[in-house]
CSV table of C-alpha atoms in Angstrom, one decimal:
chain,number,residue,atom,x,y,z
A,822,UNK,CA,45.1,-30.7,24.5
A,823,UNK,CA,43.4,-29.7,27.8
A,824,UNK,CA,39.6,-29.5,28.1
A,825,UNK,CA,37.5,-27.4,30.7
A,826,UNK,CA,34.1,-28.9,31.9
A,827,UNK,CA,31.7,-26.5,31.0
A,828,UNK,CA,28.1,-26.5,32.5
A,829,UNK,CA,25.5,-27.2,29.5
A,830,UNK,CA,23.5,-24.6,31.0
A,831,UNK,CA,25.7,-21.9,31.6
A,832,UNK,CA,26.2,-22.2,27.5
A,833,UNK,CA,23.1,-21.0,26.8
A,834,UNK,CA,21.1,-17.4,26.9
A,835,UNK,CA,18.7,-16.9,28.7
A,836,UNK,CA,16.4,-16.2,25.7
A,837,UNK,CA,17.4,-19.8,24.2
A,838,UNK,CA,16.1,-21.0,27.5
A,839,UNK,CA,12.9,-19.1,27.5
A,840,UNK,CA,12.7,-20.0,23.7
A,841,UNK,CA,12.7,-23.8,24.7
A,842,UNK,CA,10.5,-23.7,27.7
A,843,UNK,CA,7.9,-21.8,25.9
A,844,UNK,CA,7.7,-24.6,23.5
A,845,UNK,CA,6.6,-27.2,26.2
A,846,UNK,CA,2.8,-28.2,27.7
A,847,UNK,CA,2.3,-28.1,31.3
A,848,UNK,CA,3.3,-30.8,32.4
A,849,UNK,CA,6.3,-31.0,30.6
A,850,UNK,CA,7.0,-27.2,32.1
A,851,UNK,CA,6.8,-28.2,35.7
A,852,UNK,CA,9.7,-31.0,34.9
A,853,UNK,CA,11.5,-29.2,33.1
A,854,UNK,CA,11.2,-26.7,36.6
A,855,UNK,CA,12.8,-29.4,38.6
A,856,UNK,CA,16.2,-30.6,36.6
A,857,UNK,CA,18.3,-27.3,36.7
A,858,UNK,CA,18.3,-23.4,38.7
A,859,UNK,CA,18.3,-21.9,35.5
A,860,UNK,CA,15.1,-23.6,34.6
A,861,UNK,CA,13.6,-22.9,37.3
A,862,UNK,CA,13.8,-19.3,37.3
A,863,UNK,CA,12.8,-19.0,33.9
A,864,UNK,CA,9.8,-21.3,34.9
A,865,UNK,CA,8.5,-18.8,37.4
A,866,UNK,CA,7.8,-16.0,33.8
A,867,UNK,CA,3.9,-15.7,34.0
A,868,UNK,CA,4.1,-15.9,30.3
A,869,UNK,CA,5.3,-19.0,29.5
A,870,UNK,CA,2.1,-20.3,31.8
A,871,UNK,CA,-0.5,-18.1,30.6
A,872,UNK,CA,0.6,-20.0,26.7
A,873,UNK,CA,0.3,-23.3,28.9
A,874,UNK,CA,-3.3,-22.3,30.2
A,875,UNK,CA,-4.6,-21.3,26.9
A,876,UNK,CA,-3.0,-24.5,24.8
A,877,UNK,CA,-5.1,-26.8,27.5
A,878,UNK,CA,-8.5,-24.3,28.2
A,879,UNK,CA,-8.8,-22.2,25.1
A,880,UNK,CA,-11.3,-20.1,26.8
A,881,UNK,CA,-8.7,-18.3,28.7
A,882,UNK,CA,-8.5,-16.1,25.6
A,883,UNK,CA,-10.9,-13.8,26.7
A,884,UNK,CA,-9.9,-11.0,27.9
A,885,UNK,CA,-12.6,-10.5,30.8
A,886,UNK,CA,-11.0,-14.6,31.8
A,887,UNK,CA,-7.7,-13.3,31.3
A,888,UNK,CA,-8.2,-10.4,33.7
A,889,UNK,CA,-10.2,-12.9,36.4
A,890,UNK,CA,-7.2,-15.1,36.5
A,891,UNK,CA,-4.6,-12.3,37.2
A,892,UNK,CA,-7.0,-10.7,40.0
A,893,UNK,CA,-6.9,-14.9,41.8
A,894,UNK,CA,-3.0,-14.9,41.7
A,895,UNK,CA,-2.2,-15.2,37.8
A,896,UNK,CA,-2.1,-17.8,35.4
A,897,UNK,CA,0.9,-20.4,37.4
A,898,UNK,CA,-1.5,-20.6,40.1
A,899,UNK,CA,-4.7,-21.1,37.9
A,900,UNK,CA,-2.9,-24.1,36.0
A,901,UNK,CA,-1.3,-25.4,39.9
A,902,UNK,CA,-5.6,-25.4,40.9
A,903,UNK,CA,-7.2,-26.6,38.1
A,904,UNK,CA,-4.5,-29.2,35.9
A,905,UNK,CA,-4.6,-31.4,39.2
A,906,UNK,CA,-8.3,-33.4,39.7
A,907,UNK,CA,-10.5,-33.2,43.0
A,908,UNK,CA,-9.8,-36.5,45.1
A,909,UNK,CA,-12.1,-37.0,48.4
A,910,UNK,CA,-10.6,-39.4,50.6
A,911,UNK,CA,-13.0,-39.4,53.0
A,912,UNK,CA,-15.8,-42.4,51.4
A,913,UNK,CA,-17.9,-43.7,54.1
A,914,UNK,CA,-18.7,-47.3,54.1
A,915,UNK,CA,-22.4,-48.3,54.2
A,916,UNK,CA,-24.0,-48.5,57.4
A,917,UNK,CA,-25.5,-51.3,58.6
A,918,UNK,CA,-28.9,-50.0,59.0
A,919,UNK,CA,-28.8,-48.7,55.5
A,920,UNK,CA,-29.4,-45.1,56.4
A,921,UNK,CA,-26.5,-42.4,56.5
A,922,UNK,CA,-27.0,-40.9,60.5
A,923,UNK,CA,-27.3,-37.4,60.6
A,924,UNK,CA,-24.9,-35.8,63.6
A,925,UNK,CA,-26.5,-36.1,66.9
A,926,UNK,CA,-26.1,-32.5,67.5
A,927,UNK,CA,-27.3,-31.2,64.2
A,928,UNK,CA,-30.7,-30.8,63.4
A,929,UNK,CA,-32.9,-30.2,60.0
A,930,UNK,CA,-32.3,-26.9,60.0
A,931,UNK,CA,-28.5,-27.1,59.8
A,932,UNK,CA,-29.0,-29.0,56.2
A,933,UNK,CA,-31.8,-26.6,55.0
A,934,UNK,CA,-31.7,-23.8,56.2
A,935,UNK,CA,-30.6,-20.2,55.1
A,936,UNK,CA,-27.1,-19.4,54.7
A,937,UNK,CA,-25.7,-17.1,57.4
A,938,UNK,CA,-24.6,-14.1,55.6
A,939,UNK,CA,-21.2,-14.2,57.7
A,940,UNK,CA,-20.4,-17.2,55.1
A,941,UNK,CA,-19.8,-14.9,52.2
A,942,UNK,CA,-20.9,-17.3,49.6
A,943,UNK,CA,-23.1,-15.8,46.8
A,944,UNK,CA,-24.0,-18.3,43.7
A,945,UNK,CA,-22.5,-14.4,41.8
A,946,UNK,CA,-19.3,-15.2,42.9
A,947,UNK,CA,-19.0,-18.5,41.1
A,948,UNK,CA,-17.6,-18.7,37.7
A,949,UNK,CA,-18.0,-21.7,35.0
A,950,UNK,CA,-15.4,-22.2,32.5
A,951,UNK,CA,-15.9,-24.8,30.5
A,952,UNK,CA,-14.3,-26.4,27.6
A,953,UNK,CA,-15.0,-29.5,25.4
A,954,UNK,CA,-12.2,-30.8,23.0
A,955,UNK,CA,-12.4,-34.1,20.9
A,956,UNK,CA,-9.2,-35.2,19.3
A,957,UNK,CA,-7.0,-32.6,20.3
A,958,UNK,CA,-9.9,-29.7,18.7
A,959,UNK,CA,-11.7,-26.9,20.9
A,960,UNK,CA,-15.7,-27.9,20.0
A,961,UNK,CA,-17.5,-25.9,22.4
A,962,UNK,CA,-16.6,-23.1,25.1
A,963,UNK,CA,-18.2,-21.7,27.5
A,964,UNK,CA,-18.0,-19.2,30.2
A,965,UNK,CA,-21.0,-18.7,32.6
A,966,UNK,CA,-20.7,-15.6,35.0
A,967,UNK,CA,-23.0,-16.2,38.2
A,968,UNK,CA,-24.9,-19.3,38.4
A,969,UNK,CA,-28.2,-17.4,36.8
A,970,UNK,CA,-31.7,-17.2,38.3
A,971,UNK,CA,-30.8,-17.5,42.1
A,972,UNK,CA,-32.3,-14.4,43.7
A,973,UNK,CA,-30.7,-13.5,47.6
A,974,UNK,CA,-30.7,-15.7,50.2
A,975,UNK,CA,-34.0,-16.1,50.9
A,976,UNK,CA,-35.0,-17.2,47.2
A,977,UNK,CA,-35.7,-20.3,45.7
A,978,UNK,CA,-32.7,-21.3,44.3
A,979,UNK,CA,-31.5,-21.9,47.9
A,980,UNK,CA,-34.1,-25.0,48.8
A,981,UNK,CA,-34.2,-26.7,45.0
A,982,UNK,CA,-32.0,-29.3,43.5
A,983,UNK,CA,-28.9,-27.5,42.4
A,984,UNK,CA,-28.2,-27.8,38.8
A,985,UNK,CA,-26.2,-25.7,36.0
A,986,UNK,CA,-27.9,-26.3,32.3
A,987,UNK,CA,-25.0,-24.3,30.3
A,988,UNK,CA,-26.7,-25.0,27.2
A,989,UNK,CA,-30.0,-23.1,28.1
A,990,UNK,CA,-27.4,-20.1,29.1
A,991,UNK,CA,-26.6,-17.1,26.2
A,992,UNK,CA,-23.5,-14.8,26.8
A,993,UNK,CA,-24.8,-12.5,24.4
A,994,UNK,CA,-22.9,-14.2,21.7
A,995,UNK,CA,-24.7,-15.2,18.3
A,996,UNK,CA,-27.2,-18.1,18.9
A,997,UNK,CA,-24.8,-20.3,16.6
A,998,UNK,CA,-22.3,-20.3,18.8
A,999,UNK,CA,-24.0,-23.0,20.9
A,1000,UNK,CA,-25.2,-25.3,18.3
A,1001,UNK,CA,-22.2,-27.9,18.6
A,1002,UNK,CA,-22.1,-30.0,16.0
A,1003,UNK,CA,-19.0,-33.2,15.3
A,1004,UNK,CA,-19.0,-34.4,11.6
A,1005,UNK,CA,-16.5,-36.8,9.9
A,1006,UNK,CA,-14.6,-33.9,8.9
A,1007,UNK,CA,-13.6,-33.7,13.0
A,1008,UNK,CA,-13.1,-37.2,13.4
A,1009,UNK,CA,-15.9,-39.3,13.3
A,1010,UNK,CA,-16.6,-42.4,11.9
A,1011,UNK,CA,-18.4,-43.3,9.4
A,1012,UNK,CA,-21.8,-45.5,9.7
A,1013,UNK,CA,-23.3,-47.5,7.7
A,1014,UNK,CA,-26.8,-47.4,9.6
A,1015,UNK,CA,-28.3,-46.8,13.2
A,1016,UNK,CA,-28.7,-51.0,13.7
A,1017,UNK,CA,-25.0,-51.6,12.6
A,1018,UNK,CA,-23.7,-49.0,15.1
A,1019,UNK,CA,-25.8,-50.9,17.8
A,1020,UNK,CA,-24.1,-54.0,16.8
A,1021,UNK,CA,-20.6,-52.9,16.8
A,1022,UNK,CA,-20.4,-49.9,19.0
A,1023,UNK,CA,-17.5,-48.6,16.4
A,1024,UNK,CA,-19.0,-44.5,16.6
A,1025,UNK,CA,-19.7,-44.9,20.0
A,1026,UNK,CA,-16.4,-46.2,21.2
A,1027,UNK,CA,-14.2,-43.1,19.2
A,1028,UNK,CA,-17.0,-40.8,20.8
A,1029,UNK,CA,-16.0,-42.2,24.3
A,1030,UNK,CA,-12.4,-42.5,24.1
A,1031,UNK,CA,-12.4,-39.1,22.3
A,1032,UNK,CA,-13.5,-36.5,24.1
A,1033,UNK,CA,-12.5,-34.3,26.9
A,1034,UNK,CA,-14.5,-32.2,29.0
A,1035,UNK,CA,-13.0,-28.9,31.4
A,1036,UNK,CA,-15.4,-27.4,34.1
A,1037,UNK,CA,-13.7,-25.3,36.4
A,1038,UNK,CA,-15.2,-23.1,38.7
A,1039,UNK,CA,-13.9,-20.0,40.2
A,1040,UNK,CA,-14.9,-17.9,43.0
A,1041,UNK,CA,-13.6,-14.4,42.4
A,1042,UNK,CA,-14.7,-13.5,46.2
A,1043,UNK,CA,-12.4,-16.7,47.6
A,1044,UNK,CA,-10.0,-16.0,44.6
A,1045,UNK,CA,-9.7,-19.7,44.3
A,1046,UNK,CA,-10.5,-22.2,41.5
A,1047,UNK,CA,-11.0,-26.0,41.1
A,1048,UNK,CA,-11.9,-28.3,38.2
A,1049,UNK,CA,-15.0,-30.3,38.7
A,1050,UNK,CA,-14.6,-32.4,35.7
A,1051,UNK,CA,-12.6,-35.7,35.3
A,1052,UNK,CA,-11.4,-35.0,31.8
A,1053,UNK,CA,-12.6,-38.4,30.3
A,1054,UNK,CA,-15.8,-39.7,30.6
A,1055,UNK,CA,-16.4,-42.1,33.5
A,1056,UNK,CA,-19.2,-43.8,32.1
A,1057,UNK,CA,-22.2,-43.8,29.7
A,1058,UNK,CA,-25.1,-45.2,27.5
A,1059,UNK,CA,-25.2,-45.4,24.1
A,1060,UNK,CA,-28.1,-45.4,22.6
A,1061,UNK,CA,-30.2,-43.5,25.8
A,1062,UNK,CA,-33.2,-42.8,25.8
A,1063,UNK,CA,-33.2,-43.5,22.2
A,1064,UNK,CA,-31.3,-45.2,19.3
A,1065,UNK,CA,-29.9,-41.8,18.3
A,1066,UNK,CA,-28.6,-40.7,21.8
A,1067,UNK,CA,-25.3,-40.9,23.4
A,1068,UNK,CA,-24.7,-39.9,26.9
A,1069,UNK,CA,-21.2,-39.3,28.8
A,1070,UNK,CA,-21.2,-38.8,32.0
A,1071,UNK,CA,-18.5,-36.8,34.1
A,1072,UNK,CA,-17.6,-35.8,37.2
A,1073,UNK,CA,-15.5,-36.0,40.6
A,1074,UNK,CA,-16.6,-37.1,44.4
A,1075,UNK,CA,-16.4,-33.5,46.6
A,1076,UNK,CA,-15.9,-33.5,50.3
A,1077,UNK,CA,-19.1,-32.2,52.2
A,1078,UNK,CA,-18.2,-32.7,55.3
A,1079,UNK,CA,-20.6,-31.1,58.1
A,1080,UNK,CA,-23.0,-30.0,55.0
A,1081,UNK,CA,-24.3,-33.3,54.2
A,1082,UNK,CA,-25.3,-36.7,56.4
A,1083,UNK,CA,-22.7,-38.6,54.2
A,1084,UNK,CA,-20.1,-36.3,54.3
A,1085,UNK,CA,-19.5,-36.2,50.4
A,1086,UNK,CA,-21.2,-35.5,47.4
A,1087,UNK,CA,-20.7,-36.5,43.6
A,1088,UNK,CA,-20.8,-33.7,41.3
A,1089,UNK,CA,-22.5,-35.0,38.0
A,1090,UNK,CA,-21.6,-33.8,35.1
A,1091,UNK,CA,-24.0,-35.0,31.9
A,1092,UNK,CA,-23.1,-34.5,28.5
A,1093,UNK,CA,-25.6,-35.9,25.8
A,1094,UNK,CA,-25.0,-36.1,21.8
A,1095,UNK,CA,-27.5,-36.8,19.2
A,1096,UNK,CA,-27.3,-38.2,15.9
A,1097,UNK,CA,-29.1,-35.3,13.9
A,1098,UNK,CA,-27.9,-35.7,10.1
A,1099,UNK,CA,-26.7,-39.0,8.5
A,1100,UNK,CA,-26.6,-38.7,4.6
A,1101,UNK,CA,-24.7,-40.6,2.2
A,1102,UNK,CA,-20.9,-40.3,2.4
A,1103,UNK,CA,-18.1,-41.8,1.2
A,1104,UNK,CA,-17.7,-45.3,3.0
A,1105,UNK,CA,-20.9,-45.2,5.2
A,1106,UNK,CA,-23.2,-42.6,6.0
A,1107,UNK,CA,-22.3,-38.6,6.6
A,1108,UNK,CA,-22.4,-39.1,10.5
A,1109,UNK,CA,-23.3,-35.7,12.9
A,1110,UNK,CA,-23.6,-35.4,16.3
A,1111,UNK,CA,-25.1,-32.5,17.7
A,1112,UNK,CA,-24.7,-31.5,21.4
A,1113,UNK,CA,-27.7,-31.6,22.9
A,1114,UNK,CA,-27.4,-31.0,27.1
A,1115,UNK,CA,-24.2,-30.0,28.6
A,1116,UNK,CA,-25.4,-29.7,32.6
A,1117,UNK,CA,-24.0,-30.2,36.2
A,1118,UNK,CA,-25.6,-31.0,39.5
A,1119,UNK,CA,-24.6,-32.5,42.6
A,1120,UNK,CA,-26.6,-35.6,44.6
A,1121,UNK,CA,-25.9,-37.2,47.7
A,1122,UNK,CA,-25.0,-41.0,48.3
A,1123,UNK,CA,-28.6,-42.1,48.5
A,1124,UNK,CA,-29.0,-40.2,44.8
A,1125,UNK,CA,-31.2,-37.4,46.1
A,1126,UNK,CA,-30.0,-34.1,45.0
A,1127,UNK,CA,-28.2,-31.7,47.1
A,1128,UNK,CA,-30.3,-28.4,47.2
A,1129,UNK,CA,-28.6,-25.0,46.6
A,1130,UNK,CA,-27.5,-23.5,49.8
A,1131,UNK,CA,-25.8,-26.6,50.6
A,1132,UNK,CA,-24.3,-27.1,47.0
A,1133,UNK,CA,-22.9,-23.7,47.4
A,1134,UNK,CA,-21.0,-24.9,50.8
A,1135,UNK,CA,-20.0,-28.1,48.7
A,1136,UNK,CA,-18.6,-26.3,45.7
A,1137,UNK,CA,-16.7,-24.1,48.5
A,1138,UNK,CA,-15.5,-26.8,50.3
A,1139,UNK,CA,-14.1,-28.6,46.9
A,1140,UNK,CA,-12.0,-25.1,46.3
A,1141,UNK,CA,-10.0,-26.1,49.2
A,1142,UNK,CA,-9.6,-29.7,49.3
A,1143,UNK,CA,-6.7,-31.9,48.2
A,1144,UNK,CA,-6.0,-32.3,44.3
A,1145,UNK,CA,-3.9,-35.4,42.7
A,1146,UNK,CA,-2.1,-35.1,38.9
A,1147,UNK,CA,-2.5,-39.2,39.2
A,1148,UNK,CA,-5.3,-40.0,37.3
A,1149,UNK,CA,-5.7,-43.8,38.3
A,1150,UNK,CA,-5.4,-42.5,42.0
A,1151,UNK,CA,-9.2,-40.4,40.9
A,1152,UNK,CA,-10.4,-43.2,39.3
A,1153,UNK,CA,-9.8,-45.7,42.3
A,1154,UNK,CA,-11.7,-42.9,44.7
A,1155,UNK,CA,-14.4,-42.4,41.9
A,1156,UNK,CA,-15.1,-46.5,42.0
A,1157,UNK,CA,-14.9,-46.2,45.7
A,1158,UNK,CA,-17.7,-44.1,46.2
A,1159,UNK,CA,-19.6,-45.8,43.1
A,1160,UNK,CA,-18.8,-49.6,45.7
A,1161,UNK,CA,-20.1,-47.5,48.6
A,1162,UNK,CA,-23.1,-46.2,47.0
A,1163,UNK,CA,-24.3,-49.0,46.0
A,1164,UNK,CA,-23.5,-51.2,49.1
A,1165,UNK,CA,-25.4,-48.5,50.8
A,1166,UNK,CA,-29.2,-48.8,47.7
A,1167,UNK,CA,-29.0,-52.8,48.2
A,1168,UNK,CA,-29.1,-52.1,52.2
A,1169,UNK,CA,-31.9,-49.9,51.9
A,1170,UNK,CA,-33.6,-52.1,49.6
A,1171,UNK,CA,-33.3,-54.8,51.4
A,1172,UNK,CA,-34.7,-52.8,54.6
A,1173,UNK,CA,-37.4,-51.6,52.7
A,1174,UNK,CA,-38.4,-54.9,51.6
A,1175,UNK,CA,-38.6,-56.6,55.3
A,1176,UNK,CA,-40.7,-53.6,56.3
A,1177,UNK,CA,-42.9,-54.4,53.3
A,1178,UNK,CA,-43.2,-57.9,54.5
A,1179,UNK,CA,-43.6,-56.4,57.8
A,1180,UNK,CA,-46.4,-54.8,57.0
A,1181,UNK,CA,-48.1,-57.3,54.9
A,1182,UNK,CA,-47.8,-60.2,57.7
A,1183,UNK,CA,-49.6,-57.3,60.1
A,1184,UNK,CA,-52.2,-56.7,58.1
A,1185,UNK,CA,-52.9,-60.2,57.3
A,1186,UNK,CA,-53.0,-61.4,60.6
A,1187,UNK,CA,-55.2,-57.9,61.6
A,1188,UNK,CA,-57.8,-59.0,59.1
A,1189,UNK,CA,-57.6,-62.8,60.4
A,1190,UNK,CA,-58.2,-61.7,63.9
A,1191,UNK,CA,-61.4,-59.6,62.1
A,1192,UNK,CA,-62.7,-62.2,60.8
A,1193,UNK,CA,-62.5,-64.4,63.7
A,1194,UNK,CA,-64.0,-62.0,65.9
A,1195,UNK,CA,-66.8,-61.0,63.3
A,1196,UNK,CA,-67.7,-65.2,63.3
A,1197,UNK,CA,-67.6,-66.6,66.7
């Protein structure tokens, strides 16, 4: 009996296709996008990424995010922006004189001054969206239109430290909405007591390797978007500022060049839990955390931070730059900057401290030659 080679693909309807691409995350999508033409033509269906987007960012949901996201070039392009993570390349190394040189032909004024209006860069034009998940569960939400109390160009928002406290922030939703609580019943472990966490680290470790954090920011004037988060945590302290407390910190490295002496800036993002109700359970304690500060503010390499005007250029800049789906490749930069930065403190300490000597050697031998005038 003869046989005919029939393509797989040919086989199929187009709805089967549809019906099995629809099924898949992201990732999984843009492979599947890559093995055969059929696939990727269905690919290109703004549908089956608009399912993808709100699988991974649940606040894509709303309607008023749902109708931002087409007006920036649709959903395929939102995932293309904001799955990817922000990766800087361009870490300087510590100088030798421990201080970061400003340009030669750039003066104070080109760091704090006003923004030329040409720039078309309003903090109104940047959107938050911001989503926490532990475990695979949506725990908190958010969406901040504007970055709220900067007035014009002129006002004060421009020359003080930049920093978003989404927490503090209402959307005209019901006050509940932002108390964030994680029991047992979401994952938790639980404890027996505060002293035997500190021992064993056991709540503190799920916590870490746990939760995921979103924070991407749009600017509907630019029609561009970036995530400023790193997903996991890249560090922390448990038990900080107090035995109850648990921070995360988050974040990316953002290129600044021209804005700032360094030429980049680390975006910090700060998420801090505290232990609020701990009754008797079965196994341990009833453990709750409660979410306490979800904020986001950008500092230089010497740890100052950047003021508005020039955060706005920075948060710009980072809609723009280059993006990487490798997540070691992030990490390497992230540790990069972290070897830089701190090369860079033990320099200026270490400057500081001859100057201190300096000074101390001067004003002995000042009051030496007083004294020796003041007797003979």
């Amino acid at each position: 009996m003869a046989t005919a080679e029939i393509d797989s693909s040919t086989s199929l309807s187009s709805d089967l296709l549809y019906d099995i691409l629809r099924r898949l995350d992201g990732p999984s999508l843009a492979k599947a996008a890559c093995t055969c033409a059929d696939f990727s033509s269905i690919s290109k269906e703004e549908v089956l990424w608009e399912n993808a987007c709100h699988s991974l960012w649940p606040s894509t949901h709303r309607d008023d995010v749902r109708s931002l996201i087409s007006s920036i070039g649709g959903f395929r392009r939102f995932y293309a922006d904001c799955f990817p993570l922000i990766v800087s390349e361009g870490i300087p190394a510590a100088q030798a004189d421990g201080n970061l040189p400003y340009p030669d032909e750039w003066t104070e004024h080109d760091y704090y001054g006003d923004i030329d209006e040409n720039e078309s860069i309003m903090p109104s034009d940047f959107i938050s969206i911001v989503d926490v998940r532990y475990k695979e569960k949506t725990v908190y939400s958010k969406v901040l239109w504007g970055i709220t109390d900067s007035d014009g160009y002129n006002g004060w928002f421009h020359h003080c430290p930049f920093r978003i406290d989404l927490l503090s922030y209402s959307d005209g939703s019901d006050d509940e909405d932002n108390d964030v609580l994680l029991s047992v019943d979401d994952g938790l472990p639980p404890i027996t007591s505060v002293e035997r966490e500190r021992k064993d680290g056991k709540l503190w470790r799920d916590l870490h390797e746990g939760i995921m954090l979103s924070w991407i920011i749009v600017n509907s004037r630019l029609k561009q978007a970036a995530n400023l988060a790193s997903w996991s945590p890249l560090g922390g302290q448990r038990h900080w500022p107090a035995d109850r407390n648990f921070l995360l910190r988050f974040g990316s490295i953002l290129p600044a060049k021209d804005i700032l002496p360094c030429q980049v800036a680390e975006c910090i993002i700060v998420m801090k839990f505290s232990i609020v109700n701990t009754g008797n359970g079965e196994g341990g304690m009833a453990t709750a955390l409660r979410l306490t500060e979800l904020s986001m503010q950008l500092e230089d390499m010497a740890g100052a931070h950047v003021n508005g005007r020039n955060s706005l250029l920075v948060l710009k800049e980072a809609l723009s730059c280059r993006r990487s789906r490798n997540y070691s490749q992030v990490l390497e930069y992230c540790h990069l900057y972290l070897k830089a930065q701190n090369e860079f403190k033990e320099e200026k300490i270490r400057n500081e401290s001859w100057f201190d000597r300096l000074y101390i050697i001067s004003s002995i031998a000042v009051v030496a030659a007083f004294c020796f005038c003041y007797i003979f």
